[in-house]
Amino acid sequence: ERRQVLVEFNATHQALQQDLLVHQLFEQQAQQQPQALALVCGDERVTYAELNERSNQVAHALLSLGIALDDRVAICVERSVEMVVGLLGILKAGAAYVPLDPGYPPERLRYMLEDSAPVAVLVQRTTRDLLGALAMPVLDLQSVNGRLKPGMIACCRRSRHSTWLM
């Protein structure tokens, strides 16, 4: 029975294209099964199509700020759908993300921002005030949705580019 549960029921192995990055694999899945459930967080359920569209909105917003390949974008959000939307959006824009835990003391967050030198910060309404005054653009993930035209992002990111910075 153990073998059946661990091996037979979990026979989900698939050959993946080695040259595709995580956001590209996600977009493939979104095209293949747009109405399938991609994410559940509390009572919120999001399909692949919705998650793809929302992350494209974030990527477009970042690109409109002039974000370039390998720039760093900080993200200070609670664990939520917005967190996943933001991370995918950053990657689709070609940037690397700098995770900032909103549970850290404000002094630690400010130090991390100074040290990592991001060119923009993604926040939620509940985390914005933790960072104080910033000299870089700040995007509230809850206000980005629906502001820009959705659409695919033609990113030239490659595996040699940074994905995240600690």
JSON list of C-alpha atoms in Angstrom, two decimals:
[
{"chain": "A", "resi": 1, "resn": "GLU", "atom": "CA", "xyz": [0.00, 0.00, 0.00]},
{"chain": "A", "resi": 2, "resn": "ARG", "atom": "CA", "xyz": [2.83, 2.41, 0.84]},
{"chain": "A", "resi": 3, "resn": "ARG", "atom": "CA", "xyz": [4.47, 1.79, -2.55]},
{"chain": "A", "resi": 4, "resn": "GLN", "atom": "CA", "xyz": [1.15, 2.33, -4.28]},
{"chain": "A", "resi": 5, "resn": "VAL", "atom": "CA", "xyz": [0.63, 5.70, -2.58]},
{"chain": "A", "resi": 6, "resn": "LEU", "atom": "CA", "xyz": [4.22, 6.93, -2.97]},
{"chain": "A", "resi": 7, "resn": "VAL", "atom": "CA", "xyz": [5.06, 5.57, -6.40]},
{"chain": "A", "resi": 8, "resn": "GLU", "atom": "CA", "xyz": [2.06, 4.50, -8.43]},
{"chain": "A", "resi": 9, "resn": "PHE", "atom": "CA", "xyz": [-0.37, 7.27, -7.44]},
{"chain": "A", "resi": 10, "resn": "ASN", "atom": "CA", "xyz": [2.43, 9.80, -7.83]},
{"chain": "A", "resi": 11, "resn": "ALA", "atom": "CA", "xyz": [3.48, 8.75, -11.32]},
{"chain": "A", "resi": 12, "resn": "THR", "atom": "CA", "xyz": [3.50, 12.33, -12.56]},
{"chain": "A", "resi": 13, "resn": "HIS", "atom": "CA", "xyz": [6.96, 12.48, -14.11]},
{"chain": "A", "resi": 14, "resn": "GLN", "atom": "CA", "xyz": [7.12, 14.59, -17.25]},
{"chain": "A", "resi": 15, "resn": "ALA", "atom": "CA", "xyz": [10.03, 15.50, -19.43]},
{"chain": "A", "resi": 16, "resn": "LEU", "atom": "CA", "xyz": [10.55, 19.27, -19.32]},
{"chain": "A", "resi": 17, "resn": "GLN", "atom": "CA", "xyz": [12.31, 21.48, -21.80]},
{"chain": "A", "resi": 18, "resn": "GLN", "atom": "CA", "xyz": [15.63, 22.26, -20.15]},
{"chain": "A", "resi": 19, "resn": "ASP", "atom": "CA", "xyz": [15.85, 25.75, -21.60]},
{"chain": "A", "resi": 20, "resn": "LEU", "atom": "CA", "xyz": [12.57, 27.02, -20.10]},
{"chain": "A", "resi": 21, "resn": "LEU", "atom": "CA", "xyz": [12.53, 29.08, -16.91]},
{"chain": "A", "resi": 22, "resn": "VAL", "atom": "CA", "xyz": [9.96, 28.83, -14.13]},
{"chain": "A", "resi": 23, "resn": "HIS", "atom": "CA", "xyz": [7.78, 31.70, -15.38]},
{"chain": "A", "resi": 24, "resn": "GLN", "atom": "CA", "xyz": [7.85, 30.23, -18.90]},
{"chain": "A", "resi": 25, "resn": "LEU", "atom": "CA", "xyz": [6.81, 26.80, -17.59]},
{"chain": "A", "resi": 26, "resn": "PHE", "atom": "CA", "xyz": [4.01, 28.52, -15.69]},
{"chain": "A", "resi": 27, "resn": "GLU", "atom": "CA", "xyz": [2.84, 30.32, -18.86]},
{"chain": "A", "resi": 28, "resn": "GLN", "atom": "CA", "xyz": [2.84, 27.02, -20.76]},
{"chain": "A", "resi": 29, "resn": "GLN", "atom": "CA", "xyz": [0.61, 25.51, -18.08]},
{"chain": "A", "resi": 30, "resn": "ALA", "atom": "CA", "xyz": [-1.65, 28.58, -18.19]},
{"chain": "A", "resi": 31, "resn": "GLN", "atom": "CA", "xyz": [-2.07, 28.13, -21.95]},
{"chain": "A", "resi": 32, "resn": "GLN", "atom": "CA", "xyz": [-2.72, 24.39, -21.68]},
{"chain": "A", "resi": 33, "resn": "GLN", "atom": "CA", "xyz": [-5.18, 24.53, -18.77]},
{"chain": "A", "resi": 34, "resn": "PRO", "atom": "CA", "xyz": [-6.33, 28.13, -18.29]},
{"chain": "A", "resi": 35, "resn": "GLN", "atom": "CA", "xyz": [-9.36, 27.27, -16.15]},
{"chain": "A", "resi": 36, "resn": "ALA", "atom": "CA", "xyz": [-7.55, 24.80, -13.88]},
{"chain": "A", "resi": 37, "resn": "LEU", "atom": "CA", "xyz": [-7.01, 25.83, -10.29]},
{"chain": "A", "resi": 38, "resn": "ALA", "atom": "CA", "xyz": [-3.51, 27.25, -9.88]},
{"chain": "A", "resi": 39, "resn": "LEU", "atom": "CA", "xyz": [-3.53, 28.68, -6.38]},
{"chain": "A", "resi": 40, "resn": "VAL", "atom": "CA", "xyz": [-5.57, 28.49, -3.19]},
{"chain": "A", "resi": 41, "resn": "CYS", "atom": "CA", "xyz": [-4.93, 30.85, -0.29]},
{"chain": "A", "resi": 42, "resn": "GLY", "atom": "CA", "xyz": [-7.55, 30.85, 2.44]},
{"chain": "A", "resi": 43, "resn": "ASP", "atom": "CA", "xyz": [-10.89, 31.35, 0.70]},
{"chain": "A", "resi": 44, "resn": "GLU", "atom": "CA", "xyz": [-9.30, 32.78, -2.45]},
{"chain": "A", "resi": 45, "resn": "ARG", "atom": "CA", "xyz": [-9.05, 30.50, -5.48]},
{"chain": "A", "resi": 46, "resn": "VAL", "atom": "CA", "xyz": [-7.21, 31.57, -8.62]},
{"chain": "A", "resi": 47, "resn": "THR", "atom": "CA", "xyz": [-7.07, 29.85, -12.01]},
{"chain": "A", "resi": 48, "resn": "TYR", "atom": "CA", "xyz": [-3.96, 29.69, -14.17]},
{"chain": "A", "resi": 49, "resn": "ALA", "atom": "CA", "xyz": [-5.51, 32.22, -16.58]},
{"chain": "A", "resi": 50, "resn": "GLU", "atom": "CA", "xyz": [-6.24, 34.69, -13.76]},
{"chain": "A", "resi": 51, "resn": "LEU", "atom": "CA", "xyz": [-2.82, 34.27, -12.17]},
{"chain": "A", "resi": 52, "resn": "ASN", "atom": "CA", "xyz": [-1.14, 34.68, -15.55]},
{"chain": "A", "resi": 53, "resn": "GLU", "atom": "CA", "xyz": [-3.12, 37.84, -16.36]},
{"chain": "A", "resi": 54, "resn": "ARG", "atom": "CA", "xyz": [-2.49, 39.39, -12.94]},
{"chain": "A", "resi": 55, "resn": "SER", "atom": "CA", "xyz": [1.24, 38.64, -13.05]},
{"chain": "A", "resi": 56, "resn": "ASN", "atom": "CA", "xyz": [1.41, 40.09, -16.58]},
{"chain": "A", "resi": 57, "resn": "GLN", "atom": "CA", "xyz": [-0.21, 43.27, -15.20]},
{"chain": "A", "resi": 58, "resn": "VAL", "atom": "CA", "xyz": [2.55, 43.52, -12.58]},
{"chain": "A", "resi": 59, "resn": "ALA", "atom": "CA", "xyz": [5.24, 42.88, -15.20]},
{"chain": "A", "resi": 60, "resn": "HIS", "atom": "CA", "xyz": [3.78, 45.61, -17.44]},
{"chain": "A", "resi": 61, "resn": "ALA", "atom": "CA", "xyz": [3.67, 48.02, -14.49]},
{"chain": "A", "resi": 62, "resn": "LEU", "atom": "CA", "xyz": [7.32, 47.29, -13.67]},
{"chain": "A", "resi": 63, "resn": "LEU", "atom": "CA", "xyz": [8.39, 47.65, -17.29]},
{"chain": "A", "resi": 64, "resn": "SER", "atom": "CA", "xyz": [6.56, 50.98, -17.49]},
{"chain": "A", "resi": 65, "resn": "LEU", "atom": "CA", "xyz": [8.82, 52.14, -14.62]},
{"chain": "A", "resi": 66, "resn": "GLY", "atom": "CA", "xyz": [11.87, 51.29, -16.73]},
{"chain": "A", "resi": 67, "resn": "ILE", "atom": "CA", "xyz": [12.78, 48.05, -14.98]},
{"chain": "A", "resi": 68, "resn": "ALA", "atom": "CA", "xyz": [15.54, 46.36, -17.00]},
{"chain": "A", "resi": 69, "resn": "LEU", "atom": "CA", "xyz": [16.96, 42.87, -17.21]},
{"chain": "A", "resi": 70, "resn": "ASP", "atom": "CA", "xyz": [18.70, 41.85, -13.96]},
{"chain": "A", "resi": 71, "resn": "ASP", "atom": "CA", "xyz": [17.46, 44.88, -12.02]},
{"chain": "A", "resi": 72, "resn": "ARG", "atom": "CA", "xyz": [16.38, 44.07, -8.47]},
{"chain": "A", "resi": 73, "resn": "VAL", "atom": "CA", "xyz": [12.82, 44.56, -7.26]},
{"chain": "A", "resi": 74, "resn": "ALA", "atom": "CA", "xyz": [12.03, 44.16, -3.57]},
{"chain": "A", "resi": 75, "resn": "ILE", "atom": "CA", "xyz": [8.77, 42.56, -2.50]},
{"chain": "A", "resi": 76, "resn": "CYS", "atom": "CA", "xyz": [7.37, 43.11, 1.00]},
{"chain": "A", "resi": 77, "resn": "VAL", "atom": "CA", "xyz": [4.05, 41.28, 1.25]},
{"chain": "A", "resi": 78, "resn": "GLU", "atom": "CA", "xyz": [2.31, 38.78, 3.50]},
{"chain": "A", "resi": 79, "resn": "ARG", "atom": "CA", "xyz": [1.98, 35.21, 2.26]},
{"chain": "A", "resi": 80, "resn": "SER", "atom": "CA", "xyz": [-0.92, 35.59, -0.13]},
{"chain": "A", "resi": 81, "resn": "VAL", "atom": "CA", "xyz": [-2.09, 35.39, -3.71]},
{"chain": "A", "resi": 82, "resn": "GLU", "atom": "CA", "xyz": [-0.52, 38.84, -4.20]},
{"chain": "A", "resi": 83, "resn": "MET", "atom": "CA", "xyz": [2.86, 37.40, -3.19]},
{"chain": "A", "resi": 84, "resn": "VAL", "atom": "CA", "xyz": [2.75, 34.81, -5.98]},
{"chain": "A", "resi": 85, "resn": "VAL", "atom": "CA", "xyz": [1.41, 37.40, -8.44]},
{"chain": "A", "resi": 86, "resn": "GLY", "atom": "CA", "xyz": [4.26, 39.75, -7.53]},
{"chain": "A", "resi": 87, "resn": "LEU", "atom": "CA", "xyz": [7.00, 37.12, -7.75]},
{"chain": "A", "resi": 88, "resn": "LEU", "atom": "CA", "xyz": [5.83, 35.94, -11.18]},
{"chain": "A", "resi": 89, "resn": "GLY", "atom": "CA", "xyz": [5.45, 39.54, -12.36]},
{"chain": "A", "resi": 90, "resn": "ILE", "atom": "CA", "xyz": [8.99, 40.39, -11.29]},
{"chain": "A", "resi": 91, "resn": "LEU", "atom": "CA", "xyz": [10.40, 37.37, -13.12]},
{"chain": "A", "resi": 92, "resn": "LYS", "atom": "CA", "xyz": [8.35, 38.11, -16.25]},
{"chain": "A", "resi": 93, "resn": "ALA", "atom": "CA", "xyz": [9.73, 41.65, -16.27]},
{"chain": "A", "resi": 94, "resn": "GLY", "atom": "CA", "xyz": [13.26, 40.21, -16.31]},
{"chain": "A", "resi": 95, "resn": "ALA", "atom": "CA", "xyz": [14.19, 41.40, -12.83]},
{"chain": "A", "resi": 96, "resn": "ALA", "atom": "CA", "xyz": [15.41, 39.52, -9.77]},
{"chain": "A", "resi": 97, "resn": "TYR", "atom": "CA", "xyz": [13.33, 39.68, -6.60]},
{"chain": "A", "resi": 98, "resn": "VAL", "atom": "CA", "xyz": [14.51, 40.64, -3.14]},
{"chain": "A", "resi": 99, "resn": "PRO", "atom": "CA", "xyz": [12.16, 39.11, -0.54]},
{"chain": "A", "resi": 100, "resn": "LEU", "atom": "CA", "xyz": [11.48, 41.31, 2.49]},
{"chain": "A", "resi": 101, "resn": "ASP", "atom": "CA", "xyz": [9.67, 39.59, 5.36]},
{"chain": "A", "resi": 102, "resn": "PRO", "atom": "CA", "xyz": [7.05, 41.99, 6.75]},
{"chain": "A", "resi": 103, "resn": "GLY", "atom": "CA", "xyz": [7.58, 40.34, 10.14]},
{"chain": "A", "resi": 104, "resn": "TYR", "atom": "CA", "xyz": [11.08, 41.82, 10.39]},
{"chain": "A", "resi": 105, "resn": "PRO", "atom": "CA", "xyz": [11.65, 45.00, 12.41]},
{"chain": "A", "resi": 106, "resn": "PRO", "atom": "CA", "xyz": [11.50, 48.21, 10.31]},
{"chain": "A", "resi": 107, "resn": "GLU", "atom": "CA", "xyz": [15.23, 48.86, 10.88]},
{"chain": "A", "resi": 108, "resn": "ARG", "atom": "CA", "xyz": [16.09, 45.45, 9.42]},
{"chain": "A", "resi": 109, "resn": "LEU", "atom": "CA", "xyz": [13.85, 46.07, 6.39]},
{"chain": "A", "resi": 110, "resn": "ARG", "atom": "CA", "xyz": [15.47, 49.46, 5.76]},
{"chain": "A", "resi": 111, "resn": "TYR", "atom": "CA", "xyz": [18.94, 47.89, 6.02]},
{"chain": "A", "resi": 112, "resn": "MET", "atom": "CA", "xyz": [17.97, 45.17, 3.54]},
{"chain": "A", "resi": 113, "resn": "LEU", "atom": "CA", "xyz": [16.67, 47.81, 1.13]},
{"chain": "A", "resi": 114, "resn": "GLU", "atom": "CA", "xyz": [19.86, 49.86, 1.40]},
{"chain": "A", "resi": 115, "resn": "ASP", "atom": "CA", "xyz": [22.08, 46.81, 1.02]},
{"chain": "A", "resi": 116, "resn": "SER", "atom": "CA", "xyz": [20.27, 45.22, -1.93]},
{"chain": "A", "resi": 117, "resn": "ALA", "atom": "CA", "xyz": [19.63, 48.51, -3.78]},
{"chain": "A", "resi": 118, "resn": "PRO", "atom": "CA", "xyz": [16.40, 47.54, -5.57]},
{"chain": "A", "resi": 119, "resn": "VAL", "atom": "CA", "xyz": [15.04, 49.88, -8.22]},
{"chain": "A", "resi": 120, "resn": "ALA", "atom": "CA", "xyz": [11.42, 49.41, -7.08]},
{"chain": "A", "resi": 121, "resn": "VAL", "atom": "CA", "xyz": [9.40, 47.81, -4.28]},
{"chain": "A", "resi": 122, "resn": "LEU", "atom": "CA", "xyz": [6.16, 45.83, -4.42]},
{"chain": "A", "resi": 123, "resn": "VAL", "atom": "CA", "xyz": [3.93, 46.07, -1.33]},
{"chain": "A", "resi": 124, "resn": "GLN", "atom": "CA", "xyz": [0.41, 45.49, -0.06]},
{"chain": "A", "resi": 125, "resn": "ARG", "atom": "CA", "xyz": [-1.61, 48.19, 1.68]},
{"chain": "A", "resi": 126, "resn": "THR", "atom": "CA", "xyz": [-0.88, 46.44, 4.98]},
{"chain": "A", "resi": 127, "resn": "THR", "atom": "CA", "xyz": [2.90, 46.42, 4.49]},
{"chain": "A", "resi": 128, "resn": "ARG", "atom": "CA", "xyz": [3.52, 49.82, 2.87]},
{"chain": "A", "resi": 129, "resn": "ASP", "atom": "CA", "xyz": [4.06, 51.75, 6.10]},
{"chain": "A", "resi": 130, "resn": "LEU", "atom": "CA", "xyz": [6.67, 49.26, 7.37]},
{"chain": "A", "resi": 131, "resn": "LEU", "atom": "CA", "xyz": [9.22, 50.62, 4.89]},
{"chain": "A", "resi": 132, "resn": "GLY", "atom": "CA", "xyz": [9.00, 54.34, 5.65]},
{"chain": "A", "resi": 133, "resn": "ALA", "atom": "CA", "xyz": [9.86, 56.96, 3.03]},
{"chain": "A", "resi": 134, "resn": "LEU", "atom": "CA", "xyz": [11.56, 55.50, -0.03]},
{"chain": "A", "resi": 135, "resn": "ALA", "atom": "CA", "xyz": [13.45, 57.12, -2.89]},
{"chain": "A", "resi": 136, "resn": "MET", "atom": "CA", "xyz": [12.30, 54.47, -5.36]},
{"chain": "A", "resi": 137, "resn": "PRO", "atom": "CA", "xyz": [8.95, 53.65, -6.96]},
{"chain": "A", "resi": 138, "resn": "VAL", "atom": "CA", "xyz": [6.55, 51.69, -4.74]},
{"chain": "A", "resi": 139, "resn": "LEU", "atom": "CA", "xyz": [3.78, 49.63, -6.35]},
{"chain": "A", "resi": 140, "resn": "ASP", "atom": "CA", "xyz": [0.82, 48.43, -4.31]},
{"chain": "A", "resi": 141, "resn": "LEU", "atom": "CA", "xyz": [-0.02, 45.00, -5.73]},
{"chain": "A", "resi": 142, "resn": "GLN", "atom": "CA", "xyz": [-3.69, 45.42, -4.83]},
{"chain": "A", "resi": 143, "resn": "SER", "atom": "CA", "xyz": [-3.97, 48.56, -6.98]},
{"chain": "A", "resi": 144, "resn": "VAL", "atom": "CA", "xyz": [-2.00, 47.32, -10.02]},
{"chain": "A", "resi": 145, "resn": "ASN", "atom": "CA", "xyz": [-4.63, 44.77, -11.07]},
{"chain": "A", "resi": 146, "resn": "GLY", "atom": "CA", "xyz": [-6.76, 46.05, -13.95]},
{"chain": "A", "resi": 147, "resn": "ARG", "atom": "CA", "xyz": [-4.78, 49.28, -14.47]},
{"chain": "A", "resi": 148, "resn": "LEU", "atom": "CA", "xyz": [-2.87, 48.20, -17.56]},
{"chain": "A", "resi": 149, "resn": "LYS", "atom": "CA", "xyz": [-3.71, 46.20, -20.64]},
{"chain": "A", "resi": 150, "resn": "PRO", "atom": "CA", "xyz": [-3.07, 42.51, -20.07]},
{"chain": "A", "resi": 151, "resn": "GLY", "atom": "CA", "xyz": [-0.86, 40.65, -22.48]},
{"chain": "A", "resi": 152, "resn": "MET", "atom": "CA", "xyz": [2.13, 38.40, -22.76]},
{"chain": "A", "resi": 153, "resn": "ILE", "atom": "CA", "xyz": [5.53, 39.74, -21.86]},
{"chain": "A", "resi": 154, "resn": "ALA", "atom": "CA", "xyz": [8.40, 39.18, -24.28]},
{"chain": "A", "resi": 155, "resn": "CYS", "atom": "CA", "xyz": [11.24, 38.86, -21.78]},
{"chain": "A", "resi": 156, "resn": "CYS", "atom": "CA", "xyz": [14.78, 38.02, -22.79]},
{"chain": "A", "resi": 157, "resn": "ARG", "atom": "CA", "xyz": [15.67, 36.49, -19.38]},
{"chain": "A", "resi": 158, "resn": "ARG", "atom": "CA", "xyz": [18.02, 33.51, -19.55]},
{"chain": "A", "resi": 159, "resn": "SER", "atom": "CA", "xyz": [19.14, 30.97, -16.97]},
{"chain": "A", "resi": 160, "resn": "ARG", "atom": "CA", "xyz": [22.35, 32.92, -16.36]},
{"chain": "A", "resi": 161, "resn": "HIS", "atom": "CA", "xyz": [20.37, 35.92, -15.03]},
{"chain": "A", "resi": 162, "resn": "SER", "atom": "CA", "xyz": [19.61, 36.39, -11.35]},
{"chain": "A", "resi": 163, "resn": "THR", "atom": "CA", "xyz": [16.25, 35.25, -10.03]},
{"chain": "A", "resi": 164, "resn": "TRP", "atom": "CA", "xyz": [16.44, 36.38, -6.44]},
{"chain": "A", "resi": 165, "resn": "LEU", "atom": "CA", "xyz": [18.74, 38.04, -3.97]},
{"chain": "A", "resi": 166, "resn": "MET", "atom": "CA", "xyz": [18.94, 37.36, -0.26]}
]
